[in-house]
Every structure is written in C-alpha cells, then in structure tokens.
PDB file of C-alpha atoms in Angstrom:
ATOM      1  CA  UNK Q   1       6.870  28.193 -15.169  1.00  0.00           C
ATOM      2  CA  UNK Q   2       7.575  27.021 -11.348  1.00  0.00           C
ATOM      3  CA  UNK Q   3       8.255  23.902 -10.387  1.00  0.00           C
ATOM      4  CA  UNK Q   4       5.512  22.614  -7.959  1.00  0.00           C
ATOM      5  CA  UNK Q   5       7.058  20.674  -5.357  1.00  0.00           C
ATOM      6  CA  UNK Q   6       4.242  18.310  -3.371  1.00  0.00           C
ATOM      7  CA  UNK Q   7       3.738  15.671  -0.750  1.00  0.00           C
ATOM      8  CA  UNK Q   8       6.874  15.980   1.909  1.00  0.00           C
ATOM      9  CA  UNK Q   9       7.472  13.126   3.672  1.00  0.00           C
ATOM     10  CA  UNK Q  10       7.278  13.376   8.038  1.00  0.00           C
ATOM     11  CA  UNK Q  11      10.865  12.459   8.341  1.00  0.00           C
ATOM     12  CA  UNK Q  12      13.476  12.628   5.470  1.00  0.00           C
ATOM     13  CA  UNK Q  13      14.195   8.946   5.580  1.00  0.00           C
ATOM     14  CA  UNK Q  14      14.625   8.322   2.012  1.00  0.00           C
ATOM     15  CA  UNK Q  15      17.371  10.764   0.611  1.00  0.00           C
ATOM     16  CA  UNK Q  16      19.330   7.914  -1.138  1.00  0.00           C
ATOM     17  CA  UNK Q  17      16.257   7.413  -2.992  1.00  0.00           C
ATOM     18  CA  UNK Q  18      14.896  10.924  -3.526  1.00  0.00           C
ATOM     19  CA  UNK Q  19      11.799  10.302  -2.913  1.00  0.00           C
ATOM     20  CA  UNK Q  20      10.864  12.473   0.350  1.00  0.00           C
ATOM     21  CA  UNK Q  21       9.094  14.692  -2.207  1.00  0.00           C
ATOM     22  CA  UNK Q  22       8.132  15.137  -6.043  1.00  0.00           C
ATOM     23  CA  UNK Q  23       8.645  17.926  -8.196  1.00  0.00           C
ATOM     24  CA  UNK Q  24       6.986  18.648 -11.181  1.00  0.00           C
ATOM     25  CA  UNK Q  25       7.632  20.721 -13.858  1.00  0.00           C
ATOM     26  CA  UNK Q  26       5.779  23.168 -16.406  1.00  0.00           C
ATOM     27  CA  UNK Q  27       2.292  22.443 -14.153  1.00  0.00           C
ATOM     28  CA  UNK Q  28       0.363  25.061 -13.940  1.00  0.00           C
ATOM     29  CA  UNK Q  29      -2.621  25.641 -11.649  1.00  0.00           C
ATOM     30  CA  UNK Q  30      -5.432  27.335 -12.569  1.00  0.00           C
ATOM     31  CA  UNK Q  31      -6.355  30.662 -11.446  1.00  0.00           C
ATOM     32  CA  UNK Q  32     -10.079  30.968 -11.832  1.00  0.00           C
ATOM     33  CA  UNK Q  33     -11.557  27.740 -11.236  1.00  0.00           C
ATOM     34  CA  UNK Q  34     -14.543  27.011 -13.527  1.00  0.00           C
ATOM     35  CA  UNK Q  35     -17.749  25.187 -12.776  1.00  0.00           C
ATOM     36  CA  UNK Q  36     -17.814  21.590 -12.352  1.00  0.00           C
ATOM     37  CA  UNK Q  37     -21.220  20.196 -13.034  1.00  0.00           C
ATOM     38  CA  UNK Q  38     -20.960  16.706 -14.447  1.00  0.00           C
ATOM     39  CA  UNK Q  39     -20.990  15.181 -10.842  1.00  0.00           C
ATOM     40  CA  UNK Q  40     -23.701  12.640  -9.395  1.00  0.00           C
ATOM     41  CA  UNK Q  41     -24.584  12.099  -5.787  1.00  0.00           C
ATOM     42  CA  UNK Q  42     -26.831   8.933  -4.389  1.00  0.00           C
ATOM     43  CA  UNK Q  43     -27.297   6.905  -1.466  1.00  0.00           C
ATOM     44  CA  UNK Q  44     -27.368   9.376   1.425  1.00  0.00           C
ATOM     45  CA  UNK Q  45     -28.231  12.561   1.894  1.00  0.00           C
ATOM     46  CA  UNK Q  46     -25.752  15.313   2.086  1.00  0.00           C
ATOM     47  CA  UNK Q  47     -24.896  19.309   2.507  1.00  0.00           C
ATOM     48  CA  UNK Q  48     -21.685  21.753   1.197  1.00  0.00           C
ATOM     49  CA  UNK Q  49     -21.835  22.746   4.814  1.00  0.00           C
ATOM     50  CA  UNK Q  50     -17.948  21.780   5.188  1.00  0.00           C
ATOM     51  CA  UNK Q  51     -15.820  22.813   8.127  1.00  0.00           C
ATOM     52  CA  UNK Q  52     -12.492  24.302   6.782  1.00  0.00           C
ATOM     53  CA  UNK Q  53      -9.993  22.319   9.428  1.00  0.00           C
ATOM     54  CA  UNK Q  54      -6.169  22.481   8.303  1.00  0.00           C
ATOM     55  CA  UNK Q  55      -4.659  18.920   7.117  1.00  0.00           C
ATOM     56  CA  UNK Q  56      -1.976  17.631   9.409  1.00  0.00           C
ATOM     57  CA  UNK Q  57      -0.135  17.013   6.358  1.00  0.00           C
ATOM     58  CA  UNK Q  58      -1.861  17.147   3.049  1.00  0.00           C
ATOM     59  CA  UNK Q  59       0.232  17.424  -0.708  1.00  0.00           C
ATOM     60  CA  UNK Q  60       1.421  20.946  -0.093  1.00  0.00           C
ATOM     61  CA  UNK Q  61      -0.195  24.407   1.574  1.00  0.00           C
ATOM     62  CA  UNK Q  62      -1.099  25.625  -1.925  1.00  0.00           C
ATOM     63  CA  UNK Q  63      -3.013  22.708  -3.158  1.00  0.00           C
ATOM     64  CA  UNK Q  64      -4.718  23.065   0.476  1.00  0.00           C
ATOM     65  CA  UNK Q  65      -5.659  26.778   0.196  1.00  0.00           C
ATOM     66  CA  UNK Q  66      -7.027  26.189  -3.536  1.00  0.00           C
ATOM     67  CA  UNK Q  67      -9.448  23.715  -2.137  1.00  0.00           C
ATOM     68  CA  UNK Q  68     -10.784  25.597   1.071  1.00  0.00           C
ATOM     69  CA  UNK Q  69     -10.847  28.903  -0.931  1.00  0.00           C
ATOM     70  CA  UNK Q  70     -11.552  28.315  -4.172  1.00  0.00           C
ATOM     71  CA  UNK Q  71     -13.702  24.731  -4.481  1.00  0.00           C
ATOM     72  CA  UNK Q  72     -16.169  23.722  -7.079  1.00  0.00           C
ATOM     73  CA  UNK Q  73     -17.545  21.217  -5.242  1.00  0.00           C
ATOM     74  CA  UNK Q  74     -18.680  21.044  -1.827  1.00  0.00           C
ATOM     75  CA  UNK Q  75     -20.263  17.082  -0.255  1.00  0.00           C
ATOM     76  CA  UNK Q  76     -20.506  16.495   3.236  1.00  0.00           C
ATOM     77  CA  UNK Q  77     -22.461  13.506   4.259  1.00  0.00           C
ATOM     78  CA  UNK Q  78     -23.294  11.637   7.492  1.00  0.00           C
ATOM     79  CA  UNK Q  79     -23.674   7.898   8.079  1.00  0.00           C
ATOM     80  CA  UNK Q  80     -26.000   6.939  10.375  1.00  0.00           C
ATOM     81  CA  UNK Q  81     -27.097   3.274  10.082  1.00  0.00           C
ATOM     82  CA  UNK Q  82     -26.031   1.150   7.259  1.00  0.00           C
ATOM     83  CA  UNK Q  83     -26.233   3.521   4.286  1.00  0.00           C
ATOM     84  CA  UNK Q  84     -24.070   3.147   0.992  1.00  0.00           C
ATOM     85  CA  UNK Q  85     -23.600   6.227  -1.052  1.00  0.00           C
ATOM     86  CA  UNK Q  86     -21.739   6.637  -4.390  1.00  0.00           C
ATOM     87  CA  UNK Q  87     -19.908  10.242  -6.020  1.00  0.00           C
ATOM     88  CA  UNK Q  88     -19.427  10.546  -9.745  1.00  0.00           C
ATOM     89  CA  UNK Q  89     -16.784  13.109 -11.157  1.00  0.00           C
ATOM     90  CA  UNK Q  90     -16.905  12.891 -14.946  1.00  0.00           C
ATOM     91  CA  UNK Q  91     -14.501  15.447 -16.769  1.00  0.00           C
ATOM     92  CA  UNK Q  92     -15.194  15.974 -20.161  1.00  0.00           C
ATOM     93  CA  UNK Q  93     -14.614  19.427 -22.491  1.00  0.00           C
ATOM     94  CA  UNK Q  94     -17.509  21.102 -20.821  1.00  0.00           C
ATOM     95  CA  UNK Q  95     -16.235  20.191 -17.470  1.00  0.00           C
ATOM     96  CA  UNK Q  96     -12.083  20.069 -17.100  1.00  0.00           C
ATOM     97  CA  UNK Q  97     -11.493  21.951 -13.689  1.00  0.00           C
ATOM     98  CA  UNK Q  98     -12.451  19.926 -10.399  1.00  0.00           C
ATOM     99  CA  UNK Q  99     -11.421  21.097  -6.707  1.00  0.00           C
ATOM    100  CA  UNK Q 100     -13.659  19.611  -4.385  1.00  0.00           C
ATOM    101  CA  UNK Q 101     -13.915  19.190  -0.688  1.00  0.00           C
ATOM    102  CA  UNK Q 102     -15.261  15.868   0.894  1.00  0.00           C
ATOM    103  CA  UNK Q 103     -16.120  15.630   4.463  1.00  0.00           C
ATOM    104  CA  UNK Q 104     -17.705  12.162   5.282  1.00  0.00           C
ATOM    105  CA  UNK Q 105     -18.975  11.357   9.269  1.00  0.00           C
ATOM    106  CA  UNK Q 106     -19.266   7.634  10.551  1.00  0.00           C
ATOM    107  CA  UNK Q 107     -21.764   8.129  13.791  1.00  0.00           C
ATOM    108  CA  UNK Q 108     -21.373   6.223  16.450  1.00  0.00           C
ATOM    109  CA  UNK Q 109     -21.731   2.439  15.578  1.00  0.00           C
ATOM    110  CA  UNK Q 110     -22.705   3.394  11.780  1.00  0.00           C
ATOM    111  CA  UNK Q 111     -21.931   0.967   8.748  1.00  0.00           C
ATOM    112  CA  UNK Q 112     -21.293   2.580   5.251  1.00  0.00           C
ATOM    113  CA  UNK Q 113     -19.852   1.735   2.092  1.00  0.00           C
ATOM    114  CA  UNK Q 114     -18.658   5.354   0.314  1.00  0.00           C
ATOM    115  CA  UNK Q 115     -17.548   4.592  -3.639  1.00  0.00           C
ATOM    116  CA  UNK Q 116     -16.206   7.998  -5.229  1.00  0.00           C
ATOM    117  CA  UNK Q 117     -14.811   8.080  -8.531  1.00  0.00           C
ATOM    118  CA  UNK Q 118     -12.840   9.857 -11.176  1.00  0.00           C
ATOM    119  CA  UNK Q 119     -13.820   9.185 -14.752  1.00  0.00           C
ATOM    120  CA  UNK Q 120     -12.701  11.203 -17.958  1.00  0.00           C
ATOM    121  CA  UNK Q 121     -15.325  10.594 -20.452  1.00  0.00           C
ATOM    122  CA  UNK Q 122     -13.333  12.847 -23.458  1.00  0.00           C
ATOM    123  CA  UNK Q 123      -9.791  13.135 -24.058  1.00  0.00           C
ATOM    124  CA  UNK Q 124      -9.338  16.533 -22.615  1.00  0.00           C
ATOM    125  CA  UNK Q 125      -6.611  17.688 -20.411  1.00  0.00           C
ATOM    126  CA  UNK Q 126      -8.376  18.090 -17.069  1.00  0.00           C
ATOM    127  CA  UNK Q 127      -7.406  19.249 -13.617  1.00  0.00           C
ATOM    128  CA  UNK Q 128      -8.483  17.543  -9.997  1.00  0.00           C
ATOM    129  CA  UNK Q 129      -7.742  18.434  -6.608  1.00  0.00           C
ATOM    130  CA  UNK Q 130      -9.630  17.806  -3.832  1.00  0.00           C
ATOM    131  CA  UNK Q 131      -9.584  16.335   0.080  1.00  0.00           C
ATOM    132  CA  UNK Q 132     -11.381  14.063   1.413  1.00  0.00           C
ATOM    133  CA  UNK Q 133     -11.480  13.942   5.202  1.00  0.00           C
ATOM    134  CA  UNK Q 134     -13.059  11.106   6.922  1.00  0.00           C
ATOM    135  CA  UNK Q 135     -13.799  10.879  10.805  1.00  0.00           C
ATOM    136  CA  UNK Q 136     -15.005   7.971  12.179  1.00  0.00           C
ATOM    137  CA  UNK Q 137     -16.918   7.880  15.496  1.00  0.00           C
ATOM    138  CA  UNK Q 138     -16.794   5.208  18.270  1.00  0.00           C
ATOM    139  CA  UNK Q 139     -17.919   1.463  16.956  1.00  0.00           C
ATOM    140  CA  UNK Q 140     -18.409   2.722  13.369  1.00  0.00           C
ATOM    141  CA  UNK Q 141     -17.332   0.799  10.454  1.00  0.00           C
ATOM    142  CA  UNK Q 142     -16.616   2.602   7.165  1.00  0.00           C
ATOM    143  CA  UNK Q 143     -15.562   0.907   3.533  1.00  0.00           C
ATOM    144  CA  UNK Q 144     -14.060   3.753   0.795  1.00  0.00           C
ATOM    145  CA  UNK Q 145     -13.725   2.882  -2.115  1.00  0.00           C
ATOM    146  CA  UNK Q 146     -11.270   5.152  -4.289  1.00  0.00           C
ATOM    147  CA  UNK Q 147     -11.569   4.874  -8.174  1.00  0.00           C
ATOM    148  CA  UNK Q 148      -9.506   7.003 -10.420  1.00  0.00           C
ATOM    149  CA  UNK Q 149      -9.695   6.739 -14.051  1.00  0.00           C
ATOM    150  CA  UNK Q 150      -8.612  10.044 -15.015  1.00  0.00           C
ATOM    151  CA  UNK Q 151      -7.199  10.344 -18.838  1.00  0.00           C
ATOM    152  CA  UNK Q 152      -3.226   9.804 -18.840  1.00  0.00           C
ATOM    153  CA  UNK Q 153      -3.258  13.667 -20.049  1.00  0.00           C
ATOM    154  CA  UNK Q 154      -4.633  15.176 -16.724  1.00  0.00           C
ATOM    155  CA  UNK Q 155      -3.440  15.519 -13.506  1.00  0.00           C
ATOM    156  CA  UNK Q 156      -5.074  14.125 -10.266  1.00  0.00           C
ATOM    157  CA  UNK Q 157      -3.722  15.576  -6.912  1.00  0.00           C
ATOM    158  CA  UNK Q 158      -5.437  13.716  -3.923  1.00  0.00           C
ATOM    159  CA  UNK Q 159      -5.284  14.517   0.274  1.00  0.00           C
ATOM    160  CA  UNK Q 160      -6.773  12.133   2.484  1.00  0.00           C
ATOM    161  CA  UNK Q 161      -7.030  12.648   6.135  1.00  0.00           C
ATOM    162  CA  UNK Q 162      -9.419  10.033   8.706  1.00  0.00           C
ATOM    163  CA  UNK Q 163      -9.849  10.497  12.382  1.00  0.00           C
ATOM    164  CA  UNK Q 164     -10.208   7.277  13.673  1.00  0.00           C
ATOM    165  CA  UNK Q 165     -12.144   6.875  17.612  1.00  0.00           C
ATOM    166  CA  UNK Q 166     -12.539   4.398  19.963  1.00  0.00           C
ATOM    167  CA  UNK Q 167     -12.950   0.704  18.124  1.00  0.00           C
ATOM    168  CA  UNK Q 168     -13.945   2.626  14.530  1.00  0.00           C
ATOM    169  CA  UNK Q 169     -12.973   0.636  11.300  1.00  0.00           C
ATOM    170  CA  UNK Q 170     -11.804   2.150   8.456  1.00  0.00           C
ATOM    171  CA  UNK Q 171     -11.084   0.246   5.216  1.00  0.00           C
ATOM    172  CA  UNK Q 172      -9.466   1.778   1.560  1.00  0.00           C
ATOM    173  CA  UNK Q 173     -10.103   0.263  -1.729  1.00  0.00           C
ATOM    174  CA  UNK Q 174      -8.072   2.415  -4.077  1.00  0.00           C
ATOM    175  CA  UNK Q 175      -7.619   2.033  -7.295  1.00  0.00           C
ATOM    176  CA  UNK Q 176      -5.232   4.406  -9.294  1.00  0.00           C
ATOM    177  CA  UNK Q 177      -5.254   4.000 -12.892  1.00  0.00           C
ATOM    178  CA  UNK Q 178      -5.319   7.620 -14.289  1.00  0.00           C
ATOM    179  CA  UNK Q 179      -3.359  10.591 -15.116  1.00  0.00           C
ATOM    180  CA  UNK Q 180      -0.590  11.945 -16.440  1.00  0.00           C
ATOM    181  CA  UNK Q 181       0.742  12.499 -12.433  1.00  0.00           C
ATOM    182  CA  UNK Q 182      -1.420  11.182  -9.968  1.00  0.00           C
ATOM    183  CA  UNK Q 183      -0.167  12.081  -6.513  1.00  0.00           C
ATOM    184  CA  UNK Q 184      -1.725  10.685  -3.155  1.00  0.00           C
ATOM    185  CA  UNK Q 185      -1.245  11.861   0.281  1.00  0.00           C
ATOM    186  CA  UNK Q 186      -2.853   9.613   2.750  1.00  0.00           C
ATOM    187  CA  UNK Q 187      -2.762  10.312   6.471  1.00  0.00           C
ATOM    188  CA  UNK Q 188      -4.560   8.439   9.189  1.00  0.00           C
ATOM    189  CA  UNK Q 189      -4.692   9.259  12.849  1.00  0.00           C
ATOM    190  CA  UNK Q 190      -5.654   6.410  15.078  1.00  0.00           C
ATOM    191  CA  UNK Q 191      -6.696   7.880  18.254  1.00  0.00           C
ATOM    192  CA  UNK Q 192      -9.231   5.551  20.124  1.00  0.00           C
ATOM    193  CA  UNK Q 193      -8.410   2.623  21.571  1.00  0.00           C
ATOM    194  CA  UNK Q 194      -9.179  -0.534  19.342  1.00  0.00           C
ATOM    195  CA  UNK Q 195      -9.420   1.195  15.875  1.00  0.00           C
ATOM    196  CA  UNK Q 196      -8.223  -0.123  13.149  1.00  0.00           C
ATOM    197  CA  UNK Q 197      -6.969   1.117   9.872  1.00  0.00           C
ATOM    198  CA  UNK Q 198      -6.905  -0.580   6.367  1.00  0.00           C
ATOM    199  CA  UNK Q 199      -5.007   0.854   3.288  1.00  0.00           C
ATOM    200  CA  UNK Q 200      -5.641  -1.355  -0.314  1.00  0.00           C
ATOM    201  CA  UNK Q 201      -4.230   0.032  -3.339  1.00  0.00           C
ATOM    202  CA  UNK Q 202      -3.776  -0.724  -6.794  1.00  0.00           C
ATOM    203  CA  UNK Q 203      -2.194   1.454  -9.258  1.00  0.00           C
ATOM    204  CA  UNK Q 204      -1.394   0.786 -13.218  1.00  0.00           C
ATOM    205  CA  UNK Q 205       0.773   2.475 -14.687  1.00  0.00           C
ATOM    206  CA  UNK Q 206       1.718   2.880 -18.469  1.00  0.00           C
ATOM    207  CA  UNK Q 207       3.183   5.760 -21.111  1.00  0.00           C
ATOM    208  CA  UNK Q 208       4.720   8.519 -18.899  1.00  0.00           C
ATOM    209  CA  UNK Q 209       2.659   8.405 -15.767  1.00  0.00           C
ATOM    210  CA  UNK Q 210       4.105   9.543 -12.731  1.00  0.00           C
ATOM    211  CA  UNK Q 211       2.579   7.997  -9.531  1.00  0.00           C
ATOM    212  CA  UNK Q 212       3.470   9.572  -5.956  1.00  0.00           C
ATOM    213  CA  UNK Q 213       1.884   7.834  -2.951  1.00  0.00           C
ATOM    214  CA  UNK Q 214       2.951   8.790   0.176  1.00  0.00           C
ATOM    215  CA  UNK Q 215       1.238   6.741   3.005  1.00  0.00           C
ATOM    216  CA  UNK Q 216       1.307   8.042   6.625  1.00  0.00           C
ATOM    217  CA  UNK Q 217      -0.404   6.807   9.921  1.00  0.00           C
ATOM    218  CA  UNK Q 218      -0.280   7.897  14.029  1.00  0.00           C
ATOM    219  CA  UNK Q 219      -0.957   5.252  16.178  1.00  0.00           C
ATOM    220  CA  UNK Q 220      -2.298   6.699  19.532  1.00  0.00           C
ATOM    221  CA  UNK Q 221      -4.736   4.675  21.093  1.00  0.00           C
ATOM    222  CA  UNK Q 222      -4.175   1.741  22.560  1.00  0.00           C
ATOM    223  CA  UNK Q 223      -4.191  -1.809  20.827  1.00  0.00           C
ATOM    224  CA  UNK Q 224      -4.970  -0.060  17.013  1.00  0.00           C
ATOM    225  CA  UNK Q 225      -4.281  -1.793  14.281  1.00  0.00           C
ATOM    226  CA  UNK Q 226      -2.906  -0.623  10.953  1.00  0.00           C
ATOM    227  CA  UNK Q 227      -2.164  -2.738   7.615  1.00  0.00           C
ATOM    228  CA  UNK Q 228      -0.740  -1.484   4.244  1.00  0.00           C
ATOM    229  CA  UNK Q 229      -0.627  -3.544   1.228  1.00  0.00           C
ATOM    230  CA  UNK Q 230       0.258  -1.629  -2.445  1.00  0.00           C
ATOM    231  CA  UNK Q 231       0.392  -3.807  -5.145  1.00  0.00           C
ATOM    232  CA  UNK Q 232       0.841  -2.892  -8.788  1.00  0.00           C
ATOM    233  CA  UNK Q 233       2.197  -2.949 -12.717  1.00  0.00           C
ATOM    234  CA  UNK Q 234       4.488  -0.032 -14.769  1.00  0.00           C
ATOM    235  CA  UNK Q 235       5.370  -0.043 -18.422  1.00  0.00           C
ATOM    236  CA  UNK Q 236       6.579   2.104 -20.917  1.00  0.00           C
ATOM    237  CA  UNK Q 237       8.106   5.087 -19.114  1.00  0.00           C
ATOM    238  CA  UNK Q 238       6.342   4.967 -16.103  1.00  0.00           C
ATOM    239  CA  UNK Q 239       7.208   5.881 -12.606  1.00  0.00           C
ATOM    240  CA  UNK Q 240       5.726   5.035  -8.958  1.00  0.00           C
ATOM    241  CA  UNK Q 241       7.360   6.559  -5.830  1.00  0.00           C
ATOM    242  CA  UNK Q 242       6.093   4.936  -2.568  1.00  0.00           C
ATOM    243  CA  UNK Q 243       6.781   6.126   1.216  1.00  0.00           C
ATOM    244  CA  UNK Q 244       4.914   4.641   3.615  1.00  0.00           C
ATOM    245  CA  UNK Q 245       5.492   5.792   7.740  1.00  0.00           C
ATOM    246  CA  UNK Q 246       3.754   3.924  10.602  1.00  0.00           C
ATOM    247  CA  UNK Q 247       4.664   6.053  13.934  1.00  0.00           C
ATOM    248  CA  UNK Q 248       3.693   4.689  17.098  1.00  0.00           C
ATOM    249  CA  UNK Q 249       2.420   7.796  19.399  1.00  0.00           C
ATOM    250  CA  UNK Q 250       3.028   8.172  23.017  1.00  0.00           C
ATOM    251  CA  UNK Q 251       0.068   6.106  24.372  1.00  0.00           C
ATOM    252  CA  UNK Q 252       0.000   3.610  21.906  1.00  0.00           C
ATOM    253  CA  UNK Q 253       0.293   0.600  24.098  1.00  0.00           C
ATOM    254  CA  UNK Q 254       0.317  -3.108  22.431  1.00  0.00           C
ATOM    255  CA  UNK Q 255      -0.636  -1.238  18.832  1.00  0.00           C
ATOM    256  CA  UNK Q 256       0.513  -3.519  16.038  1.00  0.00           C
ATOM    257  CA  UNK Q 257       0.945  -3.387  12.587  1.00  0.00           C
ATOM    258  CA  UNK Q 258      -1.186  -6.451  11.304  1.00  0.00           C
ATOM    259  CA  UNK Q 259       0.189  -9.249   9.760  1.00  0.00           C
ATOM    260  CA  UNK Q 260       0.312  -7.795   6.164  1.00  0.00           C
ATOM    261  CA  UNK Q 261       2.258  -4.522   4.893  1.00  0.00           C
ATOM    262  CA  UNK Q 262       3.460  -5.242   1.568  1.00  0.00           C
ATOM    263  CA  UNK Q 263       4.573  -4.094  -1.610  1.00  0.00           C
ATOM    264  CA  UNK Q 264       4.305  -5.472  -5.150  1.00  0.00           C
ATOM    265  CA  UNK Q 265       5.685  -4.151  -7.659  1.00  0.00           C
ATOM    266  CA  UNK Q 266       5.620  -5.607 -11.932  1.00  0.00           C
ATOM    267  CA  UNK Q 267       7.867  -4.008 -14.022  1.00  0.00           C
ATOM    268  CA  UNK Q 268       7.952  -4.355 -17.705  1.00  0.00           C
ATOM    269  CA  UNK Q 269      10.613  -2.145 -18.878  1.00  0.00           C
ATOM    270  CA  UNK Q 270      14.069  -2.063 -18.253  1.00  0.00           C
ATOM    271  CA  UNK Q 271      13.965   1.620 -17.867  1.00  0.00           C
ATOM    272  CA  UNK Q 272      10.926   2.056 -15.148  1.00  0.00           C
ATOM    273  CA  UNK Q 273      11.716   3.931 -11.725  1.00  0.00           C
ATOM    274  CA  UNK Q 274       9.782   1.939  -8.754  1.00  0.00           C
ATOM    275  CA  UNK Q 275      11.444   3.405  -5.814  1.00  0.00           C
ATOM    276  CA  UNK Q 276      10.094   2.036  -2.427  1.00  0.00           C
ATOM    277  CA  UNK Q 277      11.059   3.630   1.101  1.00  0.00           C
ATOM    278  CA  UNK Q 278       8.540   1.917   4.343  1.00  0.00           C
ATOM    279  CA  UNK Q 279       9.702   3.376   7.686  1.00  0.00           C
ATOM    280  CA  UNK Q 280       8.015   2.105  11.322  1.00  0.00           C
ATOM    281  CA  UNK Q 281       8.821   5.328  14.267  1.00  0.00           C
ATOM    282  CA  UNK Q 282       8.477   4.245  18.208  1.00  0.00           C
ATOM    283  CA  UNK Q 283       8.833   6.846  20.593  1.00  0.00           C
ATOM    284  CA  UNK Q 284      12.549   6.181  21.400  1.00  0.00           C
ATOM    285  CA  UNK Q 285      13.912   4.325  18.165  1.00  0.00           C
ATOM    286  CA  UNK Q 286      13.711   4.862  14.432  1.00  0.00           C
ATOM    287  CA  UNK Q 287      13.418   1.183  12.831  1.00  0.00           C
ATOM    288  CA  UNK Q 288      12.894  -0.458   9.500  1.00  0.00           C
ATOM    289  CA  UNK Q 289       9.830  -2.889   8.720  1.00  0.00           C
ATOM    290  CA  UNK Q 290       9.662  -5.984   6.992  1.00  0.00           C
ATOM    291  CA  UNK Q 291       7.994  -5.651   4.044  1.00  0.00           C
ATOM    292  CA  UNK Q 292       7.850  -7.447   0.450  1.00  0.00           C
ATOM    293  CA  UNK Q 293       8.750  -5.128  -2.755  1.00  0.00           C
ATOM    294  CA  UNK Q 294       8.923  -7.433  -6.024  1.00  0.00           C
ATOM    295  CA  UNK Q 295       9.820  -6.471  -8.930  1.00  0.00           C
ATOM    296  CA  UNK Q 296       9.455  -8.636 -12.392  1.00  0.00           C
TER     297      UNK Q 296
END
C-alpha cells in the first residue's frame, strides 16, 4: 500500500526537523465513496451550489480532487445580517465515509457565528475529508468554530482556505481532539486593507495520534493583522507536528503580526515527538519570529 504524503510546507524551512511534510503509511482512500446521511444543518439557509475553485495550497492534489469530484456532502451558505448556523457530521456504522465541500460567504458588513463539528457516535473506523473555504466581504465579521471529535481509529484530513477583504474579521476556534491522524492545512489570504485574521487551536492528544497542523497566511493589504496561538497536551505515543508561515506580500504596508503568536505545548511522556517550526517571510529577508513553545 502507498505511502500518502500530505500538507507541504511553502518553503522547506524545517528540514532539521522533518516536518515540511507527513507521510503516512498503509492509508488507504476509498474508491467509491458511500452516502453520508447522519449530518444536520440549522441556522441559515443554504444550497450544494459550490463553485469548484483550486486551493492555493490545500493537504495534497489528491485529497483535493476526491472532494471536488467525488463529495458526499455539498453546504454553501451566505451570511447576511447577524445569523448563527451550526453543521453536524456524526459517523457511526451506517455512516463511515465523509468528503464534503463547505463554501461559507460573509456579505458585506455581515456578523455570523459558523460551529461545524465532527462527532463519532460508534467505534467504527471512519474516513473524513473535506474543505472548507471561507470568503469574507468588506466590514464583515465571521466567528468558526472547528470541533473535531472523531474516534482515535479514524482519520480526519482537513483544508481550510479564507479570502479575507477590505476591514473583514475572521476568527478560528478549533478544537482537535480526534483521530487516529488528524491533519490540518490552514491557509489565509489577507487581501483588503484592515482585515484581520485570528487562528485558536487546541488539540489533545493521547494513544498513537498523529497531529499535523500546518498554518499558513499572505498578508497583502495594508495594515492586516494576523495572530496565531496553538496550545495543547500529548501522552502515550502521541505526536503533533506544527509549521506555521506568516509572509508579508508586496503591498503589505505597516501589516503586523499582533501581539500574540504562541505555542504551548504539555508533554507527558518521555517518548512524545512535539516538533515546532514558526517562520515570518518579508519581501527581501527570510526571518525567524518570537514565539513561546513549552514543553512539561
């Protein structure tokens, strides 16, 4: 059985580490994708009309094609005052195989709070991959709120991609608790002048979970804002890689990375792997941030 190998980083900036990718081994993807059913929708309104745009980056071409060709699940939604909606996945033995496609609109001075989450309800070895692709529209402010509590024998492969205009607000809640390998690609492009980007995440790992984040954000508009914080707990045999890139575009005058882009990091094994590689590009020097990685 192939390896799979997923979630490249932009630059190789970590080889010491070897973290600018994952490979796993003896994971197989599934052919003929089966219905998903168990899934509940409320809050707003919403279509499967989905526009198939290519990710800039995304965990690799394959997992991309799967989801534009062969997905399950199809939610597009648009936000047009202050609406909260909420997406319910629930795998269990009549419902293992989930490849869904997520397109979410922020109008133009919108509010929103989106909650989507992952739930096994049986102890069945289930299979998720979807995108979720977020654009936010001038003045619009947008909460997600990420909740993965997949069984530690399935495995959850996750893109993310936002478009970010003119003074648009973005915020992440994530919180990563399942799977057997739970891999997250997360890519934000700050275009508009004045938007701002916020990344929380929480992860918990435990038996032989593998976790793969890979973090990556384009600052092009003027005076944007972006701020990372990861914080989290391994035991047992567990592993975490984390890469997280901040390049400032061409155009990206006075941008800053806010006050906050940390890492925490609890281990409680002697054995764990927490490798940690955060990397800040300008347009005519490669330089390292200051960040906080603790490990106990």
């Amino acid at each position: 059985m192939p390896n799979l190998k997923l979630n490249e980083t932009p630059l190789r900036t970590a080889k010491n580490y070897n973290i600018n990718n994952i490979n796993l081994e003896n994971i197989e993807l599934p052919k003929n994708i089966s219905q998903f059913k168990n899934v509940s929708i409320i809050g707003v309104e919403y279509t499967n009309n989905i526009n198939t745009n290519n990710l800039t980056y995304g965990l690799s071409k394959t997992l991309e094609n799967q989801v534009k060709q062969n997905s399950n699940q199809k939610v597009k939604m648009q936000i047009q005052n202050n609406e909260n909606a909420q997406i319910d996945f629930k795998f269990d033995n009549q419902n293992t195989e989930l490849v869904e496609n997520i397109e979410i609109v922020a109008e133009e001075k919108s509010q929103g709070a989106i909650t989507i989450k992952y739930e096994s309800t049986e102890e069945v070895e289930a299979y998720h991959n979807g995108i979720i692709n977020i654009i936010a529209k001038p003045n619009s402010n947008l909460n997600i709120i990420l909740v993965n509590l997949m069984n530690t024998n399935s495995n959850n492969f996750l893109s993310i991609q936002n478009t970010l205009e003119g003074n648009a607000k973005v915020t992440y809640w994530i919180i990563d608790f399942g799977g057997k390998n739970s891999i997250t690609n997360y890519y934000s492009n700050l275009k508009g002048n004045f938007s701002e980007n916020n990344i929380n995440t929480i992860y918990l790992g435990k038996e032989e979970q593998q976790f793969d984040l890979n973090y990556i954000t384009h600052l092009q508009g003027e005076k944007t804002k972006v701020n990372i914080e990861v914080q989290g707990a391994l035991t047992d045999k567990a592993k975490k890689n984390f890469k997280g890139t901040i390049d400032f575009k061409k155009g990206s005058k006075k941008a800053i990375r806010k006050r906050s882009r940390s890492m925490y990091t609890i281990i409680k094994h002697s054995k764990i792997k927490s490798p940690t590689n955060a990397t800040m590009f300008g347009r005519r020097r490669t330089r390292k941030p200051q960040y906080k990685h603790t490990e106990k």
